[in-house]
Short mmCIF file of C-alpha atoms and ligand atoms in Angstrom, two decimals:
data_model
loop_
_atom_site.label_atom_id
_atom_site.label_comp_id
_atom_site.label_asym_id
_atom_site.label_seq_id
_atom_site.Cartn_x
_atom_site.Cartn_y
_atom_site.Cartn_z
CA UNK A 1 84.31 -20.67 14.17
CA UNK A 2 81.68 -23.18 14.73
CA UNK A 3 80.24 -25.25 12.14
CA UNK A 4 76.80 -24.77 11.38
CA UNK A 5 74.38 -27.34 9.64
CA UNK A 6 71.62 -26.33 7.98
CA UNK A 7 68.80 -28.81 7.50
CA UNK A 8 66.58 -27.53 5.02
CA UNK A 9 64.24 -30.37 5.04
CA UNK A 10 63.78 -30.07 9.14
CA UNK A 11 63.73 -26.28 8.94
CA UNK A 12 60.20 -26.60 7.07
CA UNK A 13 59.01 -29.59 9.14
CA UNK A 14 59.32 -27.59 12.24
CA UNK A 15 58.14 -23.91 10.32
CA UNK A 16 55.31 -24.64 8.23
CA UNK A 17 52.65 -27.05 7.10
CA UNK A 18 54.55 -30.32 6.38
CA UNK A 19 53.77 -30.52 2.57
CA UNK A 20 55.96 -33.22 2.11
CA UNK A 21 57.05 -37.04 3.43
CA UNK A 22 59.61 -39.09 2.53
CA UNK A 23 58.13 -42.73 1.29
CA UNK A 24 61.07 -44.39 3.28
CA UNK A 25 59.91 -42.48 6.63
CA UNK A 26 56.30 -43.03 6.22
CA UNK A 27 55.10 -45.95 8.61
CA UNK A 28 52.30 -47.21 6.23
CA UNK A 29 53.41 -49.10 3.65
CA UNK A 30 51.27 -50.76 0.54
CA UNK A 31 49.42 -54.18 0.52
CA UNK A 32 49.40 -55.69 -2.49
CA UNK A 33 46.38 -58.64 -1.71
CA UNK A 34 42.96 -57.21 -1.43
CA UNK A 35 41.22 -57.21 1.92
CA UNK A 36 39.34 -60.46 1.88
CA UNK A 37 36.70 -59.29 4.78
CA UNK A 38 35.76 -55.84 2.21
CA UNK A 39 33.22 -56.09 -0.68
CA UNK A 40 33.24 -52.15 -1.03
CA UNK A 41 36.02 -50.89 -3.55
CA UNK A 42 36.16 -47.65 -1.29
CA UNK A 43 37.88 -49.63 1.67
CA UNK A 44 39.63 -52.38 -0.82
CA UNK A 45 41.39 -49.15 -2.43
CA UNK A 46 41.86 -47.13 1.16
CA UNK A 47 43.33 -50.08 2.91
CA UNK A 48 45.57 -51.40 0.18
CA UNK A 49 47.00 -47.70 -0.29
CA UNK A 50 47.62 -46.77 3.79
CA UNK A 51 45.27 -44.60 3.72
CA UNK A 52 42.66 -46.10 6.22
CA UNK A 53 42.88 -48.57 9.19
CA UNK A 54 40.35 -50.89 9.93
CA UNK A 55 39.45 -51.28 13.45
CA UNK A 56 36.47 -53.19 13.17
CA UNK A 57 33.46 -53.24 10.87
CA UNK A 58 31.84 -50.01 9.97
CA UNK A 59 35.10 -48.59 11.91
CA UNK A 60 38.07 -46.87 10.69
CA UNK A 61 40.73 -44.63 11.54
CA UNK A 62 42.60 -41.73 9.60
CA UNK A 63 46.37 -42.47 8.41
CA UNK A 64 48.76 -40.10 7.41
CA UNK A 65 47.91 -40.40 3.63
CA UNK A 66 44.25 -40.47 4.28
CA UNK A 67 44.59 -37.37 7.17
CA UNK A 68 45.92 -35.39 4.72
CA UNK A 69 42.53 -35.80 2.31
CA UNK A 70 39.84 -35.69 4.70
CA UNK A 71 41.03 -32.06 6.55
CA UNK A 72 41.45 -31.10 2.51
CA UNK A 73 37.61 -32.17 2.18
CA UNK A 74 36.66 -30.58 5.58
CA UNK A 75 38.54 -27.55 4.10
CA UNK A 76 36.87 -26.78 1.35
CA UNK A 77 33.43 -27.02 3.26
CA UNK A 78 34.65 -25.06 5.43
CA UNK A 79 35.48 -22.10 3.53
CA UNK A 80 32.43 -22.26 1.73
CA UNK A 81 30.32 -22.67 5.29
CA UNK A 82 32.37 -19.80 6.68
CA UNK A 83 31.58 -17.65 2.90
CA UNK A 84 27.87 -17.77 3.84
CA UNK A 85 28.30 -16.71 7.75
CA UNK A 86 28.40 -19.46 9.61
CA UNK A 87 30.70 -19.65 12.66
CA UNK A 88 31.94 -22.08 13.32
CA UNK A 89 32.01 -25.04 17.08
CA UNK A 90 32.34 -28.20 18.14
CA UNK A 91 29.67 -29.80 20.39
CA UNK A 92 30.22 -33.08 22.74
CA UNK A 93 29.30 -36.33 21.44
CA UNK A 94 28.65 -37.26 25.29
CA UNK A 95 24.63 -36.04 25.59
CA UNK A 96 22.51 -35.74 28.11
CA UNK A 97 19.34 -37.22 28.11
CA UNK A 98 16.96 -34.77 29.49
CA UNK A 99 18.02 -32.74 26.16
CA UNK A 100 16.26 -36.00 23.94
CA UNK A 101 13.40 -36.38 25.49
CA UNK A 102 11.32 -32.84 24.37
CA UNK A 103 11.73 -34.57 21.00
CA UNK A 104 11.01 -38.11 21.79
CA UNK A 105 14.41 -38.78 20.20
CA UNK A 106 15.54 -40.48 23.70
CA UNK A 107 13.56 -43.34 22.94
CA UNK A 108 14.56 -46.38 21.16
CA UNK A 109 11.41 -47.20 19.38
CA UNK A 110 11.91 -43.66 17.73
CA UNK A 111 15.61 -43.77 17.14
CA UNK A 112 17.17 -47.18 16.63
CA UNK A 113 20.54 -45.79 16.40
CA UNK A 114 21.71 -44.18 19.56
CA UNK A 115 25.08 -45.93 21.50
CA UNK A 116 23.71 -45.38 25.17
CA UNK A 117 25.86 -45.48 28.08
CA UNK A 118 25.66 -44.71 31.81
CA UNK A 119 28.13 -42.56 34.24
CA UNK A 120 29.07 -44.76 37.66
CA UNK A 121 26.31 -43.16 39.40
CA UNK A 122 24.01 -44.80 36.85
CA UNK A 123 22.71 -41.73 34.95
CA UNK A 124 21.81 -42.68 31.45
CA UNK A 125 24.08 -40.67 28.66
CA UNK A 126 24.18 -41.06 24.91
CA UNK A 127 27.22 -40.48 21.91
CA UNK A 128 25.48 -38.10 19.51
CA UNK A 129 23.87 -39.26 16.56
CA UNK A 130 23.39 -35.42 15.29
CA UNK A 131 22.82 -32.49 17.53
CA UNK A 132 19.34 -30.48 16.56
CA UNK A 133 18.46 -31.04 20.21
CA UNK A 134 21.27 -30.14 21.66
CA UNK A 135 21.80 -27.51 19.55
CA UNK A 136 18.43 -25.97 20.38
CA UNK A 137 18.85 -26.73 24.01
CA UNK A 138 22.54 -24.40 23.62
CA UNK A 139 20.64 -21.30 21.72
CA UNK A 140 18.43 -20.35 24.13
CA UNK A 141 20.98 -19.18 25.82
CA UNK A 142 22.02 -16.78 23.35
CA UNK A 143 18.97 -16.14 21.13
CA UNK A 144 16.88 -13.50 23.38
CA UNK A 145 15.35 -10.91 21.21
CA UNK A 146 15.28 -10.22 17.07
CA UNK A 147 18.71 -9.05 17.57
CA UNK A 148 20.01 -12.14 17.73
CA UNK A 149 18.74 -13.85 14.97
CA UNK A 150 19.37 -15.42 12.13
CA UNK A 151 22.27 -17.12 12.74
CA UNK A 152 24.28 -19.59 11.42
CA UNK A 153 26.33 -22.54 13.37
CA UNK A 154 28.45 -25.40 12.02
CA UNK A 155 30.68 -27.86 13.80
CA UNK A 156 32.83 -30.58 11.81
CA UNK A 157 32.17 -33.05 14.78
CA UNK A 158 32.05 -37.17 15.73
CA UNK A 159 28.81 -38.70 15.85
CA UNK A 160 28.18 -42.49 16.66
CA UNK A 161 25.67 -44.46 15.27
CA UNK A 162 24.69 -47.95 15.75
CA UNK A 163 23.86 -48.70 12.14
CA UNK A 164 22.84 -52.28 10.78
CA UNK A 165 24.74 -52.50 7.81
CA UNK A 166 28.31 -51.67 7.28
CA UNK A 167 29.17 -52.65 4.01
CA UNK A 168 29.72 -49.74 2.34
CA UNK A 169 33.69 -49.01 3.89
CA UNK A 170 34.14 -45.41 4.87
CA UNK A 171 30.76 -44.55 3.36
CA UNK A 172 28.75 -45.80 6.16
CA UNK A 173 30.17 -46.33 9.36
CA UNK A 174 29.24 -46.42 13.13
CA UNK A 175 31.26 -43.45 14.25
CA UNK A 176 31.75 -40.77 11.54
CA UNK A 177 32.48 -37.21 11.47
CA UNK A 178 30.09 -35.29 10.21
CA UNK A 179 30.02 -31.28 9.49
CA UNK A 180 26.46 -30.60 10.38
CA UNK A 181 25.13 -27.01 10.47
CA UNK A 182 22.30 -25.32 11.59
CA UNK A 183 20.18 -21.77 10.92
CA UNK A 184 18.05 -20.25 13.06
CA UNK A 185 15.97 -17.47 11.49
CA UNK A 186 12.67 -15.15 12.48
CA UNK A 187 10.39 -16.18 9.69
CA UNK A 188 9.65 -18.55 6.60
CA UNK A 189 11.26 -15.96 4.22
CA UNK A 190 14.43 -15.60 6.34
CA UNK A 191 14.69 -19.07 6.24
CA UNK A 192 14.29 -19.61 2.65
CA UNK A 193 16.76 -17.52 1.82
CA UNK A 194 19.23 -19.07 3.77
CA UNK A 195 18.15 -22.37 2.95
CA UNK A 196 18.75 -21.76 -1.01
CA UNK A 197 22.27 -19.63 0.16
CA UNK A 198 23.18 -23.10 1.45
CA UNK A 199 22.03 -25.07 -1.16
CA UNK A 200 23.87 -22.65 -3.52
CA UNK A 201 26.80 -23.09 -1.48
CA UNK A 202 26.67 -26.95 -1.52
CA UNK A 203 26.86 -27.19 -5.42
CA UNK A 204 29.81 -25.46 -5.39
CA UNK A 205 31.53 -27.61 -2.19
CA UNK A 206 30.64 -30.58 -4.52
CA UNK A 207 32.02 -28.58 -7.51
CA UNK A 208 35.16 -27.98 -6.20
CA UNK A 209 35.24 -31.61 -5.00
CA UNK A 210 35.29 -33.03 -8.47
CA UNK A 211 32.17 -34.56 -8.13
CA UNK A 212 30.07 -31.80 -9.96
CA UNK A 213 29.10 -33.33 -12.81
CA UNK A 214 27.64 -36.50 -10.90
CA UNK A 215 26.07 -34.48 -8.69
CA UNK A 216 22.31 -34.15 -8.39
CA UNK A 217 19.88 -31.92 -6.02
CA UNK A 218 17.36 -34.48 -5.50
CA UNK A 219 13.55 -34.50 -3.66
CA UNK A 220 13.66 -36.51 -0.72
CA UNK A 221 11.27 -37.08 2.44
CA UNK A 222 11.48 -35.19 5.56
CA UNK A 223 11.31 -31.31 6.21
CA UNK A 224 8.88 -29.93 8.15
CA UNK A 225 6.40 -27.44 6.03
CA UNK A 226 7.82 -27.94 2.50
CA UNK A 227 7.53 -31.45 3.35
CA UNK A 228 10.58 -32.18 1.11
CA UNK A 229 14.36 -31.76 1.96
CA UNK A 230 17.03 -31.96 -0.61
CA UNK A 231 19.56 -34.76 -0.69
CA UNK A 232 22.94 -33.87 -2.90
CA UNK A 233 23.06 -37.69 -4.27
CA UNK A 234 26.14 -38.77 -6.49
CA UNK A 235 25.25 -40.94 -9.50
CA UNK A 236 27.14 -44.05 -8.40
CA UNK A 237 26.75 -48.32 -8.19
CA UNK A 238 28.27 -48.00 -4.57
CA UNK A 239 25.42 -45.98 -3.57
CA UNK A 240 22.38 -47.09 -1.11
CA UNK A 241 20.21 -45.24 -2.64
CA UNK A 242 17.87 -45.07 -5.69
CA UNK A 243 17.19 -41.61 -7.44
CA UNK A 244 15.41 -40.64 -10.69
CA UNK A 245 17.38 -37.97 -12.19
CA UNK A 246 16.46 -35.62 -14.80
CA UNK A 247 20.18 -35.24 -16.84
CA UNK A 248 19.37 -31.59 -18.58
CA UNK A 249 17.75 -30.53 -15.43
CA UNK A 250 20.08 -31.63 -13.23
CA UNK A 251 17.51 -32.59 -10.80
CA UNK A 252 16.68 -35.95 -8.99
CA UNK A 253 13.85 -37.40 -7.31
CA UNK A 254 14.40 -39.95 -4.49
CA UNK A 255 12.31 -43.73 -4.86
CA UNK A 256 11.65 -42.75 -1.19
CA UNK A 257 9.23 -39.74 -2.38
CA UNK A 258 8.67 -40.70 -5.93
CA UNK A 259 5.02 -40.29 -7.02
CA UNK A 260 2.88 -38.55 -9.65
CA UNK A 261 2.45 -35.35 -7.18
CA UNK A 262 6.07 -34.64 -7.04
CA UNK A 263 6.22 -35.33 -10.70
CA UNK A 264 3.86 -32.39 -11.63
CA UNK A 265 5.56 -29.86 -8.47
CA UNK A 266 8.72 -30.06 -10.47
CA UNK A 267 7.18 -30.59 -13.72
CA UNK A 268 8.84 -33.19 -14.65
CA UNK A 269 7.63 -36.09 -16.84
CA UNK A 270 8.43 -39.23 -16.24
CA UNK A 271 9.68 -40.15 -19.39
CA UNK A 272 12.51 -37.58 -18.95
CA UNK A 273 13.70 -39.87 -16.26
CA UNK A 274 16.40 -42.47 -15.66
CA UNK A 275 16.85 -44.68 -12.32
CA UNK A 276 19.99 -44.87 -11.15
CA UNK A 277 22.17 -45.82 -8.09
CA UNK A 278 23.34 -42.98 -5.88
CA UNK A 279 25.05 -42.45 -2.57
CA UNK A 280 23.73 -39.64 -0.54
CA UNK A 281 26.71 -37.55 0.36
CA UNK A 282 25.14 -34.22 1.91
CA UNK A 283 21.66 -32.73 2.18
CA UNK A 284 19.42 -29.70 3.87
CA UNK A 285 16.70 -29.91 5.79
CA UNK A 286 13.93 -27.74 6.30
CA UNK A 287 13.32 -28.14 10.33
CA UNK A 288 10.73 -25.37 10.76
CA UNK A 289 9.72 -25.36 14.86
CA UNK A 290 9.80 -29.07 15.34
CA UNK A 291 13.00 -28.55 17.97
CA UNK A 292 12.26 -24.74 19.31
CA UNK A 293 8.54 -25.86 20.10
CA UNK A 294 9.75 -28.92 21.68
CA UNK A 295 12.49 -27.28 23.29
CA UNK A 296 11.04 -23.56 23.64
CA UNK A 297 13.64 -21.55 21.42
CA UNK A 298 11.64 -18.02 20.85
CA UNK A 299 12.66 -14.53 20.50
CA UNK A 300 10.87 -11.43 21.66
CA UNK A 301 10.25 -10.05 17.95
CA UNK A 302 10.03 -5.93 17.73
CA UNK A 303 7.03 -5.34 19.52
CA UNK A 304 8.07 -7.58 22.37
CA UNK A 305 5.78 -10.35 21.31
CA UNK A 306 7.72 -13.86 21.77
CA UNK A 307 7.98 -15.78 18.36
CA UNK A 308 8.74 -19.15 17.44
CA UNK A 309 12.98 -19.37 15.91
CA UNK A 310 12.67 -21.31 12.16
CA UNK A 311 15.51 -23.88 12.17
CA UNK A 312 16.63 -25.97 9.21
CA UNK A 313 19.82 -28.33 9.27
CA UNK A 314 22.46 -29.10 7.14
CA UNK A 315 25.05 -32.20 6.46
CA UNK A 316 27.76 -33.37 4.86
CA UNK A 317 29.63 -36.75 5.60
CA UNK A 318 33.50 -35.83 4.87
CA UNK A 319 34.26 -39.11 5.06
CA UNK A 320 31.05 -40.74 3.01
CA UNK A 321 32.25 -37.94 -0.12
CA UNK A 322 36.07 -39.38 0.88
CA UNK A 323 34.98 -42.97 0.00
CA UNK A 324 32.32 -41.31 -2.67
CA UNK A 325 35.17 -39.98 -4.95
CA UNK A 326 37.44 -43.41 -4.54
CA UNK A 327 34.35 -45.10 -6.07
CA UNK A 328 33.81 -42.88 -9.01
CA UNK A 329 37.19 -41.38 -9.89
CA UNK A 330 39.23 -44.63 -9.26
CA UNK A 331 40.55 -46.60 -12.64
CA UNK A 332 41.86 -49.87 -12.58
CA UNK A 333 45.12 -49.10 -11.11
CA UNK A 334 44.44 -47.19 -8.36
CA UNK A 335 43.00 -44.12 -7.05
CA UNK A 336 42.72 -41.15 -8.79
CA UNK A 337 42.22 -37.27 -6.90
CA UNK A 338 41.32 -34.48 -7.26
CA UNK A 339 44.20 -31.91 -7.51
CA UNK A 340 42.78 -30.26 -4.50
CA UNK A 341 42.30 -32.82 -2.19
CA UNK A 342 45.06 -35.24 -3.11
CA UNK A 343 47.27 -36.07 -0.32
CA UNK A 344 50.24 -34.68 -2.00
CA UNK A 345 50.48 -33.10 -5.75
CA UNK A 346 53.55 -34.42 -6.92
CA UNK A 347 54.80 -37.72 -6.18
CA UNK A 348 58.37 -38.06 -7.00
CA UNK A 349 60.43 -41.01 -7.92
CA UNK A 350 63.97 -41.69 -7.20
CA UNK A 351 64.71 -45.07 -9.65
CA UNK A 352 67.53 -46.63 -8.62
CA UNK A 353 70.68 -46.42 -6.44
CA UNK A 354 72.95 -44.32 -9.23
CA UNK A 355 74.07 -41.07 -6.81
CA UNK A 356 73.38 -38.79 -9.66
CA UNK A 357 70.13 -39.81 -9.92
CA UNK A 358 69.68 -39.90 -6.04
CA UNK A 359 71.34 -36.03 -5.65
CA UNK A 360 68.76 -34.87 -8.85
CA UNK A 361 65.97 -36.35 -7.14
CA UNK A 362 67.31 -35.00 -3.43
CA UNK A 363 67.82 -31.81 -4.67
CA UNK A 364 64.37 -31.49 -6.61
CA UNK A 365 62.67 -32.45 -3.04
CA UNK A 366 64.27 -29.73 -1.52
CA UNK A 367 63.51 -27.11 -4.04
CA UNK A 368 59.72 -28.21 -4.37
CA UNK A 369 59.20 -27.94 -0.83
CA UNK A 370 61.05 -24.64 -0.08
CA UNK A 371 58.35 -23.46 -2.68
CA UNK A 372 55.54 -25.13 -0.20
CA UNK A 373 54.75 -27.53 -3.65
CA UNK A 374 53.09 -30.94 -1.99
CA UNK A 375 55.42 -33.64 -2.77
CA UNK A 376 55.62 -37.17 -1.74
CA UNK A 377 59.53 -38.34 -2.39
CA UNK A 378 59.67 -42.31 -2.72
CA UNK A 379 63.18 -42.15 -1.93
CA UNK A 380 62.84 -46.26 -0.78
CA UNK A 381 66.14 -47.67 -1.95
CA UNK A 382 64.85 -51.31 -1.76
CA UNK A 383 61.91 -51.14 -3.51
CA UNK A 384 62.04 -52.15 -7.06
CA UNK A 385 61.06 -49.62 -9.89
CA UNK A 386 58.30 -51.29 -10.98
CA UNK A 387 56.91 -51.54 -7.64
CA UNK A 388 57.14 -47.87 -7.17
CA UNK A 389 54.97 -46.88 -10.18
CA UNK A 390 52.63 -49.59 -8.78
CA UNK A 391 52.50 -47.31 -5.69
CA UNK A 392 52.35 -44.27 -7.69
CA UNK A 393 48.89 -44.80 -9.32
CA UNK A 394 47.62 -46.79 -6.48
CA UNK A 395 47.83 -43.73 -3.99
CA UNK A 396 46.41 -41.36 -6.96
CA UNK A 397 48.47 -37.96 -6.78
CA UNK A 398 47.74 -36.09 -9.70
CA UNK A 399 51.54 -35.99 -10.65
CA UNK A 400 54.30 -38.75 -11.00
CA UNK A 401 57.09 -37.25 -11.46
CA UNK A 402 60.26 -39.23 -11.77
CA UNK A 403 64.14 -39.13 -12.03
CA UNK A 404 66.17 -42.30 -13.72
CA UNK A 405 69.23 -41.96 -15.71
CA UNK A 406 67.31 -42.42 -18.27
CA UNK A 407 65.17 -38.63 -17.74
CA UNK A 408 68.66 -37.18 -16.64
CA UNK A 409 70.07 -38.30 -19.78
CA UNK A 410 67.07 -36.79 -21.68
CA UNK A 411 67.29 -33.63 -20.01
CA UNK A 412 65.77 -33.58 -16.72
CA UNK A 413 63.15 -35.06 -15.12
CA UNK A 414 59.90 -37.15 -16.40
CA UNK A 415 56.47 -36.08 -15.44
CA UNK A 416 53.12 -37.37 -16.28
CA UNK A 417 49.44 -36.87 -15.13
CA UNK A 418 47.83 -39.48 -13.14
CA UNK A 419 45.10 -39.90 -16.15
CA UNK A 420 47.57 -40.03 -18.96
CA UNK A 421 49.24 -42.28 -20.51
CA UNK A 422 52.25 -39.90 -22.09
CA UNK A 423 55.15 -38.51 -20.61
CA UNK A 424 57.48 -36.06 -20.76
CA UNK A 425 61.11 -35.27 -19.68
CA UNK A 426 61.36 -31.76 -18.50
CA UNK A 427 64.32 -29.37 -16.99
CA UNK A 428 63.45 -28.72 -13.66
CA UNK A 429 62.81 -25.40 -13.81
CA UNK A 430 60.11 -25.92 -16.28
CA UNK A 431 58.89 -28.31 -14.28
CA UNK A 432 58.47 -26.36 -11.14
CA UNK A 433 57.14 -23.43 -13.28
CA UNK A 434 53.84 -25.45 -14.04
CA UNK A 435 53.10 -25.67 -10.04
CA UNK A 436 53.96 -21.96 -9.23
P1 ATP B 1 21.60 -42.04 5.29
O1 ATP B 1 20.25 -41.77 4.69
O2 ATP B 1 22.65 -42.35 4.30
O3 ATP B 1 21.58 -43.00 6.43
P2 ATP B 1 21.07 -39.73 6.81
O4 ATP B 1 19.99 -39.24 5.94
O5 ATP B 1 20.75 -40.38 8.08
O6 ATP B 1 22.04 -40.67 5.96
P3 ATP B 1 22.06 -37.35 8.01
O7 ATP B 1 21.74 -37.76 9.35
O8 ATP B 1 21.27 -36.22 7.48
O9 ATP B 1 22.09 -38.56 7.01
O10 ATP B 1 23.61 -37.03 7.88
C1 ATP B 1 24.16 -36.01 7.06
C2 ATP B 1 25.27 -36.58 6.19
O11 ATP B 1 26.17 -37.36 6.97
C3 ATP B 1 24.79 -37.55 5.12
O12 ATP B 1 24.35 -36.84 3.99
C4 ATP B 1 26.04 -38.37 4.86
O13 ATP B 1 26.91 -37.68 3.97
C5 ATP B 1 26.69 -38.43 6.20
N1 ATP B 1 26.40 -39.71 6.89
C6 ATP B 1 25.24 -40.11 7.42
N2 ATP B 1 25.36 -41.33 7.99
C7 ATP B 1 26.65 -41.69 7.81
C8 ATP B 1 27.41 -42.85 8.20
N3 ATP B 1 26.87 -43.84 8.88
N4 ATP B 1 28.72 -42.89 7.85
C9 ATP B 1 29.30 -41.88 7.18
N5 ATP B 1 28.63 -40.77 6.80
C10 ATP B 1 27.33 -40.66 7.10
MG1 MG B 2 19.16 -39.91 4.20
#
């Protein structure tokens, strides 16, 4: 009879989502000084907790940790995009020129931004900075008759852009991915209702994102014949932007925009209103026929007349509501997520090298993660105790939860929310019962 092991732990690595990490495998580890070259708390907090790498200024890659958050982020947009019917794509960041130039947006004294480049042969290309254009450029290829309209396209996709200042960490940076979407529609009405579907379906992204209550719909320049689009802006000092916000109402008006006209459209009164800081972490445009006059996107409408498509556009920065939410929700200790985006909900702590302790906290691991339960296990045998609740609220799960002889001798295991300042020892199957 041969003897067969059963590895529970690399059963559900190689079956399912890996929900869980050992701290002793993970390849990041904690800093403990503050980044001297970042002013932004976003990056301080990101970098000292492994969740970020800095490659340069204004550019950052993804770590395991901080991986884990942004597809959470791009998740919940995601379902919410796909909930109103858009389908989703991913366009190249490599662009041609010729698609640019209908717009004018080819030329530097219009757009500032663009990275340009050439191929060998000398032929001018660009990295996307959005993609209306290009987007346009792509629909008339499938946008013949009233059949095929409206529709709705989204992409969560890289663009690059060469932007002066980059001294907000993750919240502004020269290459960023972006979740941009776009509608097409047959008329102002068919527009407006998507447009306001959208919108509807952006307070709830920013809902669900914890950010809700900071949250305000706010006037802002641009859009084509409301003349206004709408900026979600997050009440925050980290922010580049100045709003006036009406609290009961909910409603903001950008300094950009801010005048007595705008004042009376909303009727608001001045008086009601308080400046404030506020980063700008999504917003929806109204695009009307700007890009399908420039770029001849029509339809044959019923009677076989050729009409103009509506388009409006619509963006969130994953990564600017990433750094967004380290800014507001973070305490003094650390960062502090939201239960759905943290990298992991539970992060248990092994204290100490008793074996009792070490099978109790083994064997809670296991039994977490056959129940798909997120848990990071600092299982580090080297690392003082003290340093591992330092790492605890500096990474933010919503959970510490943590075995000592001390909790087995009370019964079981200690848990405590990332917020509080009480514990409490439970058995583990009450424990586990308050995640199923
Ligand atoms: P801003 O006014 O902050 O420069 P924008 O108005 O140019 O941004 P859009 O081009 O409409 O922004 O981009 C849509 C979303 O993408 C923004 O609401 C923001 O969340 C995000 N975003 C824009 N620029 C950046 C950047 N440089 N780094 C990270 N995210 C960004
Ligand atoms: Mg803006």
């Amino acid at each position: 009879m041969g003897c067969f092991y059963f590895d529970k732990e690399l059963y559900f690595r190689y079956t399912s989502r890996t929900n869980y990490m050992r701290q002793s495998q993970l390849f990041t580890k904690t800093i403990k000084e503050t980044p001297k070259d970042e002013t932004s708390l976003n990056a301080q907090l990101l970098l000292k907790a492994g969740f970020v790498y800095k490659e340069m200024a204004g550019v950052y890659g993804f770590l395991p940790l901080g991986l884990r958050v942004i597809k959470k982020i791009e998740n919940v947009i995601r379902t919410e995009m796909n909930k109103v019917g858009g389908q989703e794509i991913t366009l190249s960041s490599l662009q041609n020129k010729e698609t640019w130039e209908p717009t004018n947006q080819w030329d530097d004294a219009e757009v500032d931004i663009w990275f340009k480049t050439k191929l060998k042969n000398d032929t001018e290309l660009g990295l996307a900075f959005t993609h209306e254009a290009a987007i346009t450029k792509m629909m008339k290829n499938y946008i013949l008759s009233y059949r095929d309209v409206p529709k709705l396209l989204y992409q969560f996709q890289t663009k690059f852009r060469n932007e002066v200042r980059a001294k907000s960490g993750i919240m502004r940076t020269r290459e960023f991915v972006m979740k941009d979407m776009y509608s097409f529609s047959r008329n102002i009405s068919e527009h407006e209702s998507l447009y306001e579907k959208i919108k509807q379906a952006y307070t709830e992204i920013f809902n669900q994102l914890g950010l809700g209550d900071i949250t305000y719909i706010t006037t802002a320049s641009g859009g084509v014949f409301s003349k206004f689009s709408h900026e979600f802006q997050v009440v925050t000092d980290a922010g580049e932007d100045t709003i006036y916000i009406h609290k009961e109402k909910k409603l903001a008006i950008n300094k950009e925009v801010f005048s007595k006209d705008i004042l009376s459209e909303l009727e608001l009164s001045e008086t009601d209103l308080v400046e404030s800081k506020a980063s700008e972490v999504g917003n929806i445009f109204n695009l009307g026929t700007r890009f399908s006059d420039a770029l001849d996107l029509t339809y044959l409408d019923e009677q076989g007349d050729s009409q103009k498509v509506i388009m409006g556009s619509y963006g969130i920065g994953p990564a600017r509501v990433m750094g967004t939410i380290v800014e507001t929700l973070s305490d003094d200790r650390g960062i502090v997520w939201p239960e759905n985006i943290a990298p992991y909900t539970i992060h248990l702590l092994a204290l100490g090298n008793n074996e009792e302790v070490i099978a109790a906290a083994q064997s809670a691991y296991t039994k977490l993660l056959e129940k798909n339960i997120e848990v990071l296990f600092d299982d580090r045998s080297e690392i003082s105790n003290g340093e591992k609740f330092k790492d605890a609220d500096l990474i933010g799960c919503p959970f510490r939860v943590v075995v000592s002889e001390k909790s087995l001798a009370a019964g079981g295991l200690e848990i405590k929310g990332r917020k509080e300042e009480k514990s409490e020892v439970l058995a583990f199957d009450n424990l586990l019962a308050r995640f199923l």
